[in-house]
Coordinates of N, CA, C and O in Angstrom, one line a residue:
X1 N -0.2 32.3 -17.6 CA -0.3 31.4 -16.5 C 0.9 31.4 -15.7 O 2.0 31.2 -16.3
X2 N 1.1 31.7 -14.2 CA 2.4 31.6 -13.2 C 2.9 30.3 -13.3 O 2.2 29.3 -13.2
X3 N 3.6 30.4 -13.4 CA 4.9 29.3 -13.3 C 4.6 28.2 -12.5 O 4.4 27.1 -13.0
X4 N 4.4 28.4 -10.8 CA 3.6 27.1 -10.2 C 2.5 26.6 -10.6 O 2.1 25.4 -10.2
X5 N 1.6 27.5 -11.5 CA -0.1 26.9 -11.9 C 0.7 25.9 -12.8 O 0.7 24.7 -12.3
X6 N 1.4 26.1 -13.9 CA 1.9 25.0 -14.7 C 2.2 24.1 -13.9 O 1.4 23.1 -14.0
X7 N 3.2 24.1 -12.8 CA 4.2 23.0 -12.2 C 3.0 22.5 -11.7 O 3.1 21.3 -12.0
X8 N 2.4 22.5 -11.3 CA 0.9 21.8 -10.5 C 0.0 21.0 -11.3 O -0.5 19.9 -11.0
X9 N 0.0 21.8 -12.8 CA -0.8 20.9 -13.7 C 0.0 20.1 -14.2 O -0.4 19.0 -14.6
X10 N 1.3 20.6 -14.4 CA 2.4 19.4 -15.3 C 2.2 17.6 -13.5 O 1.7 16.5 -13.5
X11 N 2.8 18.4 -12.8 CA 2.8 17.3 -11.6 C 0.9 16.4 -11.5 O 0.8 15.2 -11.2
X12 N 0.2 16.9 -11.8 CA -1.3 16.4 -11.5 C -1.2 15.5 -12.6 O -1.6 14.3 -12.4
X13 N -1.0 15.8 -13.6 CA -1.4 15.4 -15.1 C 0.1 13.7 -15.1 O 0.1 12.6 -15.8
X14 N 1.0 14.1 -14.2 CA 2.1 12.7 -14.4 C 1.3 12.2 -13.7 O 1.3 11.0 -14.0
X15 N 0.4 12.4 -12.6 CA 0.1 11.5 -11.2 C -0.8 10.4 -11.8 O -0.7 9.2 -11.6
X16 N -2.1 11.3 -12.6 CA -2.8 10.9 -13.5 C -2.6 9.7 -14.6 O -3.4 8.7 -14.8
X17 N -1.3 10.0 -15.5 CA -0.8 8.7 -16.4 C -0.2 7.9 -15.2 O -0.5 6.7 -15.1
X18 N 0.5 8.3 -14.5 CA 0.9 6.9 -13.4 C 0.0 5.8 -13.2 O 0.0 4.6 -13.5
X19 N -1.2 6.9 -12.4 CA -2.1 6.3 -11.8 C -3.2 5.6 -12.8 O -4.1 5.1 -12.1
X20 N -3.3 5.7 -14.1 CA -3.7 5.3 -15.3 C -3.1 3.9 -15.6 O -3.7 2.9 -15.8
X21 N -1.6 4.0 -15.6 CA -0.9 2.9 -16.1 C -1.1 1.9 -14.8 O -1.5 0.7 -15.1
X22 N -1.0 2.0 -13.9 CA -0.8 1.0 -12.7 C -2.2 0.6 -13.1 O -2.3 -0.6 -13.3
X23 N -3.4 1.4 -13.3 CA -4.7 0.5 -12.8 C -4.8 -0.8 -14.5 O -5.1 -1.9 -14.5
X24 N -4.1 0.2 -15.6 CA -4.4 -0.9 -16.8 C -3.1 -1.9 -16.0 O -3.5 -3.1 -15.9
X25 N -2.0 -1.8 -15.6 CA -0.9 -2.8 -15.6 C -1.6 -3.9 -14.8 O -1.6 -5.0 -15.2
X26 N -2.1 -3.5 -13.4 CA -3.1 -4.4 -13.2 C -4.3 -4.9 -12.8 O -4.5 -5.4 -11.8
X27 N -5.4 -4.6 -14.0 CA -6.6 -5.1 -14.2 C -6.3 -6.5 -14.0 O -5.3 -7.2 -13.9
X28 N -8.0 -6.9 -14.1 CA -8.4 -8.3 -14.3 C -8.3 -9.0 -15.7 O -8.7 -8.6 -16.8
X29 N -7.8 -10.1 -15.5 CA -7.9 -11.0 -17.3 C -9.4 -11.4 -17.6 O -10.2 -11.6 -16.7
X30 N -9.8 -11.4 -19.0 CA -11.2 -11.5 -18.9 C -11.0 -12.8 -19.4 O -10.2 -13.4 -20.1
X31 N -12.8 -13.1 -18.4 CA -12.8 -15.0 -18.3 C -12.1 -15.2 -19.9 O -11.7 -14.4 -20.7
X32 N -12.2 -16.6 -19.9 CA -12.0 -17.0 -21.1 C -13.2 -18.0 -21.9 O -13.1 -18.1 -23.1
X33 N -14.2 -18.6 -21.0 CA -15.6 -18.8 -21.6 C -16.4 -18.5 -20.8 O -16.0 -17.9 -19.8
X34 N -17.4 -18.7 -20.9 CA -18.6 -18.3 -20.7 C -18.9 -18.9 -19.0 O -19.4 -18.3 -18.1
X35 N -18.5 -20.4 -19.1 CA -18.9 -21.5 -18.1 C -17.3 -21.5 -17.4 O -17.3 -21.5 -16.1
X36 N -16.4 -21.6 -18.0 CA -15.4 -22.1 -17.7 C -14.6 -21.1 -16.0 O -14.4 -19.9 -15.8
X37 N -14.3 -22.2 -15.3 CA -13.7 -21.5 -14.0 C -12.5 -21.1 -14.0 O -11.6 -21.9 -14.2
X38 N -12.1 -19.9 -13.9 CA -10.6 -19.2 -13.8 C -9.9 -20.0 -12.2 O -10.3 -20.2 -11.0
X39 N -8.6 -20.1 -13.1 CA -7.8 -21.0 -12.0 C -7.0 -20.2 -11.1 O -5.8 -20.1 -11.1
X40 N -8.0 -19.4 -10.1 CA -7.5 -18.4 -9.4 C -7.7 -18.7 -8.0 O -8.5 -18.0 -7.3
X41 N -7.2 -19.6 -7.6 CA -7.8 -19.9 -6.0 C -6.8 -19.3 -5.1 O -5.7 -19.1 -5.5
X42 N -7.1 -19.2 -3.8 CA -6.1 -18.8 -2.9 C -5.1 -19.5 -2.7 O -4.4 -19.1 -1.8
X43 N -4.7 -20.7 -3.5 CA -3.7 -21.2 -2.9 C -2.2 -20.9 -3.9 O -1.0 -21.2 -3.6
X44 N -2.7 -19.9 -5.5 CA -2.1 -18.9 -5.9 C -1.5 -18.0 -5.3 O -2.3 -17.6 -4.4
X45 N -0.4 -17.5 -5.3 CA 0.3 -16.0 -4.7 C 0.7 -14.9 -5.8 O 1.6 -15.1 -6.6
X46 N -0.1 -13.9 -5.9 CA 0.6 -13.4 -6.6 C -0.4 -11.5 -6.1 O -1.3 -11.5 -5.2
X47 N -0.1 -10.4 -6.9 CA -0.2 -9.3 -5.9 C -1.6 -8.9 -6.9 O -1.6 -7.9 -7.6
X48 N -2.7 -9.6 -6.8 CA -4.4 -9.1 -6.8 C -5.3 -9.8 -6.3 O -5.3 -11.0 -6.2
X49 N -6.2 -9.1 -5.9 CA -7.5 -9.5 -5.0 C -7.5 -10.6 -5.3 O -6.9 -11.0 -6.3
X50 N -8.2 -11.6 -4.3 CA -7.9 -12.8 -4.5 C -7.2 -14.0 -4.5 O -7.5 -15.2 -4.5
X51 N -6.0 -13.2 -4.5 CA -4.4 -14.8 -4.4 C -4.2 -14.1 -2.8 O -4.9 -13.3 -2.2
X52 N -3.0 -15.0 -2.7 CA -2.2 -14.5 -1.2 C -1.1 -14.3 -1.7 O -0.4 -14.8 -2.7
X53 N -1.1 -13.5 -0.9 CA 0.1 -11.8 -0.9 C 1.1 -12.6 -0.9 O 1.2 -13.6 -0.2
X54 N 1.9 -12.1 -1.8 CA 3.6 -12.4 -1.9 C 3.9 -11.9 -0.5 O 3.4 -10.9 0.0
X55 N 4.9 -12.9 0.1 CA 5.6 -12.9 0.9 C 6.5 -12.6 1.3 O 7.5 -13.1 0.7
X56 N 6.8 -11.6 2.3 CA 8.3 -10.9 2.3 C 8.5 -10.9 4.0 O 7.7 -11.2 4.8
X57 N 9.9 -10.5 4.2 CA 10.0 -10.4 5.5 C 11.1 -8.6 5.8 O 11.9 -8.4 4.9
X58 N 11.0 -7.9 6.5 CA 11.6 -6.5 6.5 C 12.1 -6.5 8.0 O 11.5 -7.3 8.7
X59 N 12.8 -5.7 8.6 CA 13.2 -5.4 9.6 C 12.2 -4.0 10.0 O 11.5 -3.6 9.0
X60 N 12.1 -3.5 10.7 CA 11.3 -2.6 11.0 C 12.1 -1.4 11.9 O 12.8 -1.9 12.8
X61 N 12.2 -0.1 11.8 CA 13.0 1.0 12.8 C 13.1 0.8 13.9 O 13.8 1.5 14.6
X62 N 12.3 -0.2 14.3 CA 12.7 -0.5 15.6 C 13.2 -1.7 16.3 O 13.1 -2.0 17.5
X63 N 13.9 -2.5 15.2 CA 14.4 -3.2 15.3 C 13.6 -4.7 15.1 O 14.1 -5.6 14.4
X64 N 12.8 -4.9 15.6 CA 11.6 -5.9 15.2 C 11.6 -6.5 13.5 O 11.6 -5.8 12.5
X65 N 11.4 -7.7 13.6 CA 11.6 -8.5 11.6 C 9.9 -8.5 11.7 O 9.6 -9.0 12.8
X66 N 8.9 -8.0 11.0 CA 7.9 -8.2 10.4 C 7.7 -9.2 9.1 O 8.1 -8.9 8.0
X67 N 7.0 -10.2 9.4 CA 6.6 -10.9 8.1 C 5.3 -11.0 7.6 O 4.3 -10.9 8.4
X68 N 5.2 -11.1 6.2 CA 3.6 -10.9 5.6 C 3.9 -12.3 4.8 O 4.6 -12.4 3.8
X69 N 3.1 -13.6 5.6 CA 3.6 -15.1 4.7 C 2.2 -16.0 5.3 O 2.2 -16.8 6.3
X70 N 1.0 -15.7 4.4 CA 0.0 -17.1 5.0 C -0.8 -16.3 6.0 O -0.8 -15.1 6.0
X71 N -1.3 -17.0 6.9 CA -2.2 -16.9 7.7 C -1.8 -16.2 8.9 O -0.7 -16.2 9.2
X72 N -2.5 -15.6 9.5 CA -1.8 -14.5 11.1 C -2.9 -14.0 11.6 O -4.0 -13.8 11.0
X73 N -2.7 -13.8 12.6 CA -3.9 -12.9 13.8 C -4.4 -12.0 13.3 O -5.7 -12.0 13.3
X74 N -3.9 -11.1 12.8 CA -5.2 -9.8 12.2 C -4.3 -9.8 10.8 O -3.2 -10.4 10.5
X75 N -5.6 -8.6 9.9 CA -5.6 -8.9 8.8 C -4.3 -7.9 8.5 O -3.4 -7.8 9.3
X76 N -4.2 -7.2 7.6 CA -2.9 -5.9 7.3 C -3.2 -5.3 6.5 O -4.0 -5.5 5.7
X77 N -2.5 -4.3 6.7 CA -2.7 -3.2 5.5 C -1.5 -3.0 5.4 O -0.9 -2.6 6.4
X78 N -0.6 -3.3 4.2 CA 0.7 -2.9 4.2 C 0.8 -1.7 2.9 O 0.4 -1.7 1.7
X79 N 1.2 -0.7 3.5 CA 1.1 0.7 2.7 C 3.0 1.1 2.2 O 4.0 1.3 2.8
X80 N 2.7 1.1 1.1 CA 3.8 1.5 0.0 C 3.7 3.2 -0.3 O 2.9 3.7 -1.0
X81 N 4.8 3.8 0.6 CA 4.7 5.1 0.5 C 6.6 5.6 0.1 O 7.5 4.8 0.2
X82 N 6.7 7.1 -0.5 CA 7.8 7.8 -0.4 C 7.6 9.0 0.5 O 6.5 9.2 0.8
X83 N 8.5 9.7 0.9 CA 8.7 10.6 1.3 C 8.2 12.4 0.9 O 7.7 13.3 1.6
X84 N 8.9 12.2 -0.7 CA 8.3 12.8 -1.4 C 6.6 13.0 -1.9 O 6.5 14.1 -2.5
X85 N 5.6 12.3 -1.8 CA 4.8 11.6 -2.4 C 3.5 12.9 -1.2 O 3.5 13.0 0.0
X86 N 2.8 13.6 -2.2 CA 2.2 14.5 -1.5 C 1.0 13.5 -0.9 O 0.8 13.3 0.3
X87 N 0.4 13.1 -1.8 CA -0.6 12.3 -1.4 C -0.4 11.0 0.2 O -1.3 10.6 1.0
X88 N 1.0 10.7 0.2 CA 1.4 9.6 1.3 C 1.3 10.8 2.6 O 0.9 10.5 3.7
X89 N 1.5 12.0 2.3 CA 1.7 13.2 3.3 C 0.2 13.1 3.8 O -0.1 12.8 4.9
X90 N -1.0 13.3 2.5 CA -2.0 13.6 3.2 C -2.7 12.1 3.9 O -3.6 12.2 4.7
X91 N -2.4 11.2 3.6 CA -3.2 9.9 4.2 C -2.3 9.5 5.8 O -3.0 9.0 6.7
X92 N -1.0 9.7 6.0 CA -0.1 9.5 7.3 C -0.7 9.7 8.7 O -0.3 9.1 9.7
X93 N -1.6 10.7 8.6 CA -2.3 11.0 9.7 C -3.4 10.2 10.0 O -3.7 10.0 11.1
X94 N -4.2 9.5 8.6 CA -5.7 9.0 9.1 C -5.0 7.5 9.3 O -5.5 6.7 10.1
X95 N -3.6 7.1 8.3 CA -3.5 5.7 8.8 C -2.8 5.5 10.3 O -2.5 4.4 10.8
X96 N -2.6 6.7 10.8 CA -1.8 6.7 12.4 C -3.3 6.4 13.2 O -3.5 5.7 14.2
X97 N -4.3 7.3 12.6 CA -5.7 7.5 13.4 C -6.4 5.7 13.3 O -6.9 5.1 14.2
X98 N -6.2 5.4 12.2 CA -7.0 3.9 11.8 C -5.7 2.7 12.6 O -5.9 1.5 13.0
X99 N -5.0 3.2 12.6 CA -3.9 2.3 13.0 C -4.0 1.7 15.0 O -3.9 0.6 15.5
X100 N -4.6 3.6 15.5 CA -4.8 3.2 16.8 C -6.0 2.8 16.9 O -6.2 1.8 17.6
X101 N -7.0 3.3 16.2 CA -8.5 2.6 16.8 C -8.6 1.3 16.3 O -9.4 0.7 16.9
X102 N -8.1 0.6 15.2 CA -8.0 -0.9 15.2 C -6.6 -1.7 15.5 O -6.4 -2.7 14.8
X103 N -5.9 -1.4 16.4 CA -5.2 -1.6 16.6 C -5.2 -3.4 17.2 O -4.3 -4.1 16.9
X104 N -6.3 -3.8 17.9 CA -7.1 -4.9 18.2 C -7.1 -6.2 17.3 O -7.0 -7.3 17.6
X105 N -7.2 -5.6 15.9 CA -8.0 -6.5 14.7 C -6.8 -6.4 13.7 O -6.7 -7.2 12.8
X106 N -5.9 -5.6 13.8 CA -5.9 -5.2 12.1 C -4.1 -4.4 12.4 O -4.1 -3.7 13.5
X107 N -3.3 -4.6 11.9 CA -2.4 -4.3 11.9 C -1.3 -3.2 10.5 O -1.0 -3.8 9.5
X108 N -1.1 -2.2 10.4 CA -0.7 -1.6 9.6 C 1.4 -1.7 9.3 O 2.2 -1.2 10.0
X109 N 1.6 -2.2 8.0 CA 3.1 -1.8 7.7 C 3.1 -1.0 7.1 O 2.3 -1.0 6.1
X110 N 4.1 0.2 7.2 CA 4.2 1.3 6.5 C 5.7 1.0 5.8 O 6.7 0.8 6.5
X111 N 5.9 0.9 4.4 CA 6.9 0.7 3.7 C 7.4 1.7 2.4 O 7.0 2.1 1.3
X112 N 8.7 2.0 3.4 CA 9.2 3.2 2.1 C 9.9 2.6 0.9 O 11.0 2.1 1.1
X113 N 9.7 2.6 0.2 CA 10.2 2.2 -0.9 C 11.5 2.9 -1.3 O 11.5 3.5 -2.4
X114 N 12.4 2.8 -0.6 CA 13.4 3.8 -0.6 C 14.5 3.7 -1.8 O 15.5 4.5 -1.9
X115 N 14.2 3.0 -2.6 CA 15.4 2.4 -4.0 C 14.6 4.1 -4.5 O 15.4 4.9 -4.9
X116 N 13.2 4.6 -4.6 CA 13.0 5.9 -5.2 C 12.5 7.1 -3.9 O 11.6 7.8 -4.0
X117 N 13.3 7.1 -2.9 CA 13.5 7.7 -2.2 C 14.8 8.4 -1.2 O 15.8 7.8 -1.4
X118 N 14.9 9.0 -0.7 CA 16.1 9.4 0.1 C 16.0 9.3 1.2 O 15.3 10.2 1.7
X119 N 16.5 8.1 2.3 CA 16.4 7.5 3.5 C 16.2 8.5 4.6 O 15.1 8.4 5.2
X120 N 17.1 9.6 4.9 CA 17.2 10.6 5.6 C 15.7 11.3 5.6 O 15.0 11.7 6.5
X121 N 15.4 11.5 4.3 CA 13.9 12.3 4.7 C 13.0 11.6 4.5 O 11.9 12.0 4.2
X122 N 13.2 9.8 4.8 CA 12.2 9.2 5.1 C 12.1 9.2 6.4 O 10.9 9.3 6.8
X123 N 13.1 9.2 7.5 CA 13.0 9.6 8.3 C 12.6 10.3 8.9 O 12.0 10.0 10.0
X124 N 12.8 11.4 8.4 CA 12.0 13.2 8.5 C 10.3 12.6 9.0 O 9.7 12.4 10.0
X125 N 10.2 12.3 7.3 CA 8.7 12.1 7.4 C 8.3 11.2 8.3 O 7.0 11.4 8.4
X126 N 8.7 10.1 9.1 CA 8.5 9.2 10.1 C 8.4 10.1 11.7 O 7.6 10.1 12.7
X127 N 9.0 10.6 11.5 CA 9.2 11.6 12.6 C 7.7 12.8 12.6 O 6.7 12.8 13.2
X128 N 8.2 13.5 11.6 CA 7.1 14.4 11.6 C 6.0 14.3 11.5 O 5.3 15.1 12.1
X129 N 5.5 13.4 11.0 CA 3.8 12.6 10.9 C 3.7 11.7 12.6 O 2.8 11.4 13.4
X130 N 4.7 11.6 12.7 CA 5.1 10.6 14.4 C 4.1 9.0 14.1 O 3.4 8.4 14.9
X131 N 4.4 8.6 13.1 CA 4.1 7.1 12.6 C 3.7 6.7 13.8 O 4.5 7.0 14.7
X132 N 2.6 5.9 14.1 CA 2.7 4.6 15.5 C 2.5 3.5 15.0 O 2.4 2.6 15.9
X133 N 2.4 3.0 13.5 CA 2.9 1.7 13.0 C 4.1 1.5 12.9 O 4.9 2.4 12.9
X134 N 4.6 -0.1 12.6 CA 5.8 -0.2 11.8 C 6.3 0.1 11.2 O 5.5 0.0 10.3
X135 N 7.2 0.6 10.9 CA 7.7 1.4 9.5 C 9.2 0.1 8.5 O 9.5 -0.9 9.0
X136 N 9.3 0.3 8.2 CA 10.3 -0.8 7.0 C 11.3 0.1 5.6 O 10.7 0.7 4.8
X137 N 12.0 0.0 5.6 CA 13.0 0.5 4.7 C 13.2 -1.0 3.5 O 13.8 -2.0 3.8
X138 N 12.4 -0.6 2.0 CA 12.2 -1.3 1.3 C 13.5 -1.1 0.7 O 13.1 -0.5 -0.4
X139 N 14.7 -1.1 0.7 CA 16.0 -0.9 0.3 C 16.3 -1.1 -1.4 O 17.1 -0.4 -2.0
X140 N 15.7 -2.2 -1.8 CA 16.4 -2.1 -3.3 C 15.3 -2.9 -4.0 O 15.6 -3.8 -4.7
X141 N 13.6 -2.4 -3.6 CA 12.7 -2.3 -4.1 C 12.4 -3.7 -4.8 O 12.2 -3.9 -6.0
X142 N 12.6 -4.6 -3.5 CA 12.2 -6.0 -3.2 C 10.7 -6.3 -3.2 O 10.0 -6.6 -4.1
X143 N 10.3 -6.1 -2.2 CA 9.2 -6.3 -1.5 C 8.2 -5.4 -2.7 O 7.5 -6.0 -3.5
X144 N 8.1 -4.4 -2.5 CA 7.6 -3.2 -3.6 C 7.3 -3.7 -5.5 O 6.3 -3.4 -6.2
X145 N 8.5 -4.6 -5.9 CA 8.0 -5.1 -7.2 C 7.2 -6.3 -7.1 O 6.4 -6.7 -8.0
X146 N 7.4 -7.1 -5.9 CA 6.5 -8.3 -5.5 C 4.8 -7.9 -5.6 O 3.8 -8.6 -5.8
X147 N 4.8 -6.5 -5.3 CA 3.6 -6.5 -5.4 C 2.8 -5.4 -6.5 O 1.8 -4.6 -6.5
X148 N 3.8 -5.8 -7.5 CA 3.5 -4.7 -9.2 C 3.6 -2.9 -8.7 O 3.0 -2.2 -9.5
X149 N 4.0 -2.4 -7.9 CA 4.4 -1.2 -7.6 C 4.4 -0.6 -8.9 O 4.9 -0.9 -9.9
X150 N 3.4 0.8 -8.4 CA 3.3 1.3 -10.3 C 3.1 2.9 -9.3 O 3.9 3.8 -9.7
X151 N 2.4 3.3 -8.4 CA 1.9 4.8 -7.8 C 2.2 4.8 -6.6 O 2.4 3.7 -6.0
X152 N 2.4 6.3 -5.7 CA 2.4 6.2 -4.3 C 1.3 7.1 -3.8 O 1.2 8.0 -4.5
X153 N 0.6 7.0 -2.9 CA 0.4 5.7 -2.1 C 0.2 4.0 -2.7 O -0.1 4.0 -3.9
X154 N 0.3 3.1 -2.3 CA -0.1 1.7 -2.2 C -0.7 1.2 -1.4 O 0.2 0.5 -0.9
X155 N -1.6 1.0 -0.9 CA -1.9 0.2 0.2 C -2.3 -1.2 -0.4 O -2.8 -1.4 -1.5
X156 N -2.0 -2.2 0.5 CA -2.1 -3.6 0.2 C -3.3 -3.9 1.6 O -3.0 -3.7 2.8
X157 N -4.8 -4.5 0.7 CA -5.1 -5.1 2.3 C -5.2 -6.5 2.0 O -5.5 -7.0 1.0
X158 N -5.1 -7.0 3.0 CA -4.7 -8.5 3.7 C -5.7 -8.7 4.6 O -5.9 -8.0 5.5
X159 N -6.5 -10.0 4.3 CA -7.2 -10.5 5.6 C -6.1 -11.3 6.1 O -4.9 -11.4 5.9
X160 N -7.1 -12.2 7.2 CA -6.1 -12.9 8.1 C -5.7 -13.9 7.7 O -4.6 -14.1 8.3
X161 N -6.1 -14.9 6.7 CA -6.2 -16.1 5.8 C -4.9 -15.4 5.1 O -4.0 -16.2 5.2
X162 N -4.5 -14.3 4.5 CA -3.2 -14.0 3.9 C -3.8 -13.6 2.9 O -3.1 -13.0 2.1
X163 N -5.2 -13.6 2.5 CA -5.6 -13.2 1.1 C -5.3 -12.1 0.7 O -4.8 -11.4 1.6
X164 N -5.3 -11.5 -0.5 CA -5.4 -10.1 -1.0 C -7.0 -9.7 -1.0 O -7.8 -10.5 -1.5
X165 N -7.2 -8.9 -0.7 CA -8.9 -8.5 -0.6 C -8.8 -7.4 -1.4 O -9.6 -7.5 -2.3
X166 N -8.1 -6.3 -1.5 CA -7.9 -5.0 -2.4 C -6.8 -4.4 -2.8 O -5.7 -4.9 -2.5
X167 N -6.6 -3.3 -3.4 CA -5.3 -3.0 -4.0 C -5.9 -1.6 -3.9 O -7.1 -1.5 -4.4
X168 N -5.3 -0.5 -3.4 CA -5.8 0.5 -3.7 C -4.6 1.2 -3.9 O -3.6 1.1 -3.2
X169 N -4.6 2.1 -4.9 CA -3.7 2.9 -5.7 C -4.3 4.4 -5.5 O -5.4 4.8 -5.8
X170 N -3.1 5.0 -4.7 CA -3.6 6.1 -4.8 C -4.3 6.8 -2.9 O -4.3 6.3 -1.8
X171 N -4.7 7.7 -3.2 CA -6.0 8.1 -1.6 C -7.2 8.2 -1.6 O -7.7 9.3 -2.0
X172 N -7.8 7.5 -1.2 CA -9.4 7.6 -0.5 C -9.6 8.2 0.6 O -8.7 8.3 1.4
X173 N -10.8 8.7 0.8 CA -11.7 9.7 1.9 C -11.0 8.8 3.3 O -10.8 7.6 3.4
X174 N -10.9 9.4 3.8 CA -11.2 8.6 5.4 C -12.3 7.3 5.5 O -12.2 6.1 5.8
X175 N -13.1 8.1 5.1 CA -14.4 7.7 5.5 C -14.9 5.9 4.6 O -15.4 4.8 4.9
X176 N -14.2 6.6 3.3 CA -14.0 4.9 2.4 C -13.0 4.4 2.9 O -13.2 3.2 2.9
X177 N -11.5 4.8 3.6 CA -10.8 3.7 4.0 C -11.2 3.2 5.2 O -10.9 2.0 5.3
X178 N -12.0 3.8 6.4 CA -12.5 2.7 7.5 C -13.8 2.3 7.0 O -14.6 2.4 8.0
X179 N -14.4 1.8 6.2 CA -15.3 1.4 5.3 C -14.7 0.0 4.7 O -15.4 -1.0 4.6
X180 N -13.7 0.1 4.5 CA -12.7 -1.1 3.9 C -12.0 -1.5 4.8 O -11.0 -2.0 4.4
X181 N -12.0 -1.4 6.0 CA -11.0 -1.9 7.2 C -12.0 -2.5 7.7 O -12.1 -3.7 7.3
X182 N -13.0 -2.1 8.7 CA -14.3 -2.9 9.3 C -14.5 -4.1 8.3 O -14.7 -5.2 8.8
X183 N -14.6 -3.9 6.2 CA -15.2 -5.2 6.1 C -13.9 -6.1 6.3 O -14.1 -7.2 6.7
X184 N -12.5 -5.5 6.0 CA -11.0 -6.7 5.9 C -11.5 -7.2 7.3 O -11.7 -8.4 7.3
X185 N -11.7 -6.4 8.4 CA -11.5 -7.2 9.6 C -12.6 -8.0 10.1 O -12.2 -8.7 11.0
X186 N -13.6 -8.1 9.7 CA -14.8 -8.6 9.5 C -14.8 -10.0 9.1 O -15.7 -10.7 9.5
X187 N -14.0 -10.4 8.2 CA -13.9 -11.4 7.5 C -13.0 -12.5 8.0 O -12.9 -13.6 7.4

């Protein structure tokens, strides 16, 4: 076997336990009776479907402070990407494309988690994909553990109420992520 066939399967097969461990680290607790109501209401914060999104505030490359705290005009998708991260490479284009046609409803943060990245070629990659969302420099992987950071991509969606509605780990089709934007914005 060539040398990159290995490095491909060694790299696929880490992506895999990553992306393994993040979905067990955060699963759902299972009820505890039968009848009995889980004390999970929205007025909980914490980073799964259902609570409202921990709260953070970032500066953005353009100078602008972005905050994700409670209730706001459109809902969010706040996406946890690196530089490095092949998969953040292949989704940068459809969230620039989802980013302009709902631009209306729905608002996108792009957050490099840069405590495992290198600033300069986050830049690169801001540049070269030509981002038309916000972008945020997660500096010492603040914002990023608030919300159990385990794989990259992350995307966080947010309705407008502040809720957490989904957690997706990892990349979906195009076609499933404006599938899941129509219903965030919908709501």
């Amino acid at each position: 076997m060539k040398p990159s066939n290995k490095l491909n399967i060694t790299v696929l097969l880490l992506v895999v336990c990553i992306a393994g461990f993040a979905v067990w680290h955060n699963r759902e607790p299972k009820a505890e009776a039968v009848f009995g109501q889980q004390d999970e209401s929205p007025m909980k914060v914490g980073p799964k479907a259902g609570l409202l999104a921990p709260s953070f505030t970032l500066q953005g490359t353009d100078g602008t402070t972005y905050v994700v705290d409670g209730p706001r005009e459109k809902a969010v998708i706040v996406n946890f990407w690196a530089s490095w991260c092949d998969p953040c490479k292949l989704e940068a284009p459809e969230l620039n494309a989802m980013a302009t046609k709902y631009k209306d409803v729905l608002d996108i943060y792009g957050i490099n988690v840069s405590s495992q990245d290198y600033k300069p070629n986050a830049e690169r990659f801001i540049k070269k994909y030509g981002l038309v969302f916000p972008v945020m420099f997660d500096m010492k992987d603040e914002v990023y553990s608030k919300y159990n950071g385990a794989v990259f991509p992350t995307n966080v969606l947010i309705d407008k109420n502040g809720v957490i509605s989904e957690i997706i780990l990892g990349v979906i089709s195009p076609e499933e992520l404006e599938e899941k934007i129509i219903k965030l914005t919908e709501s």
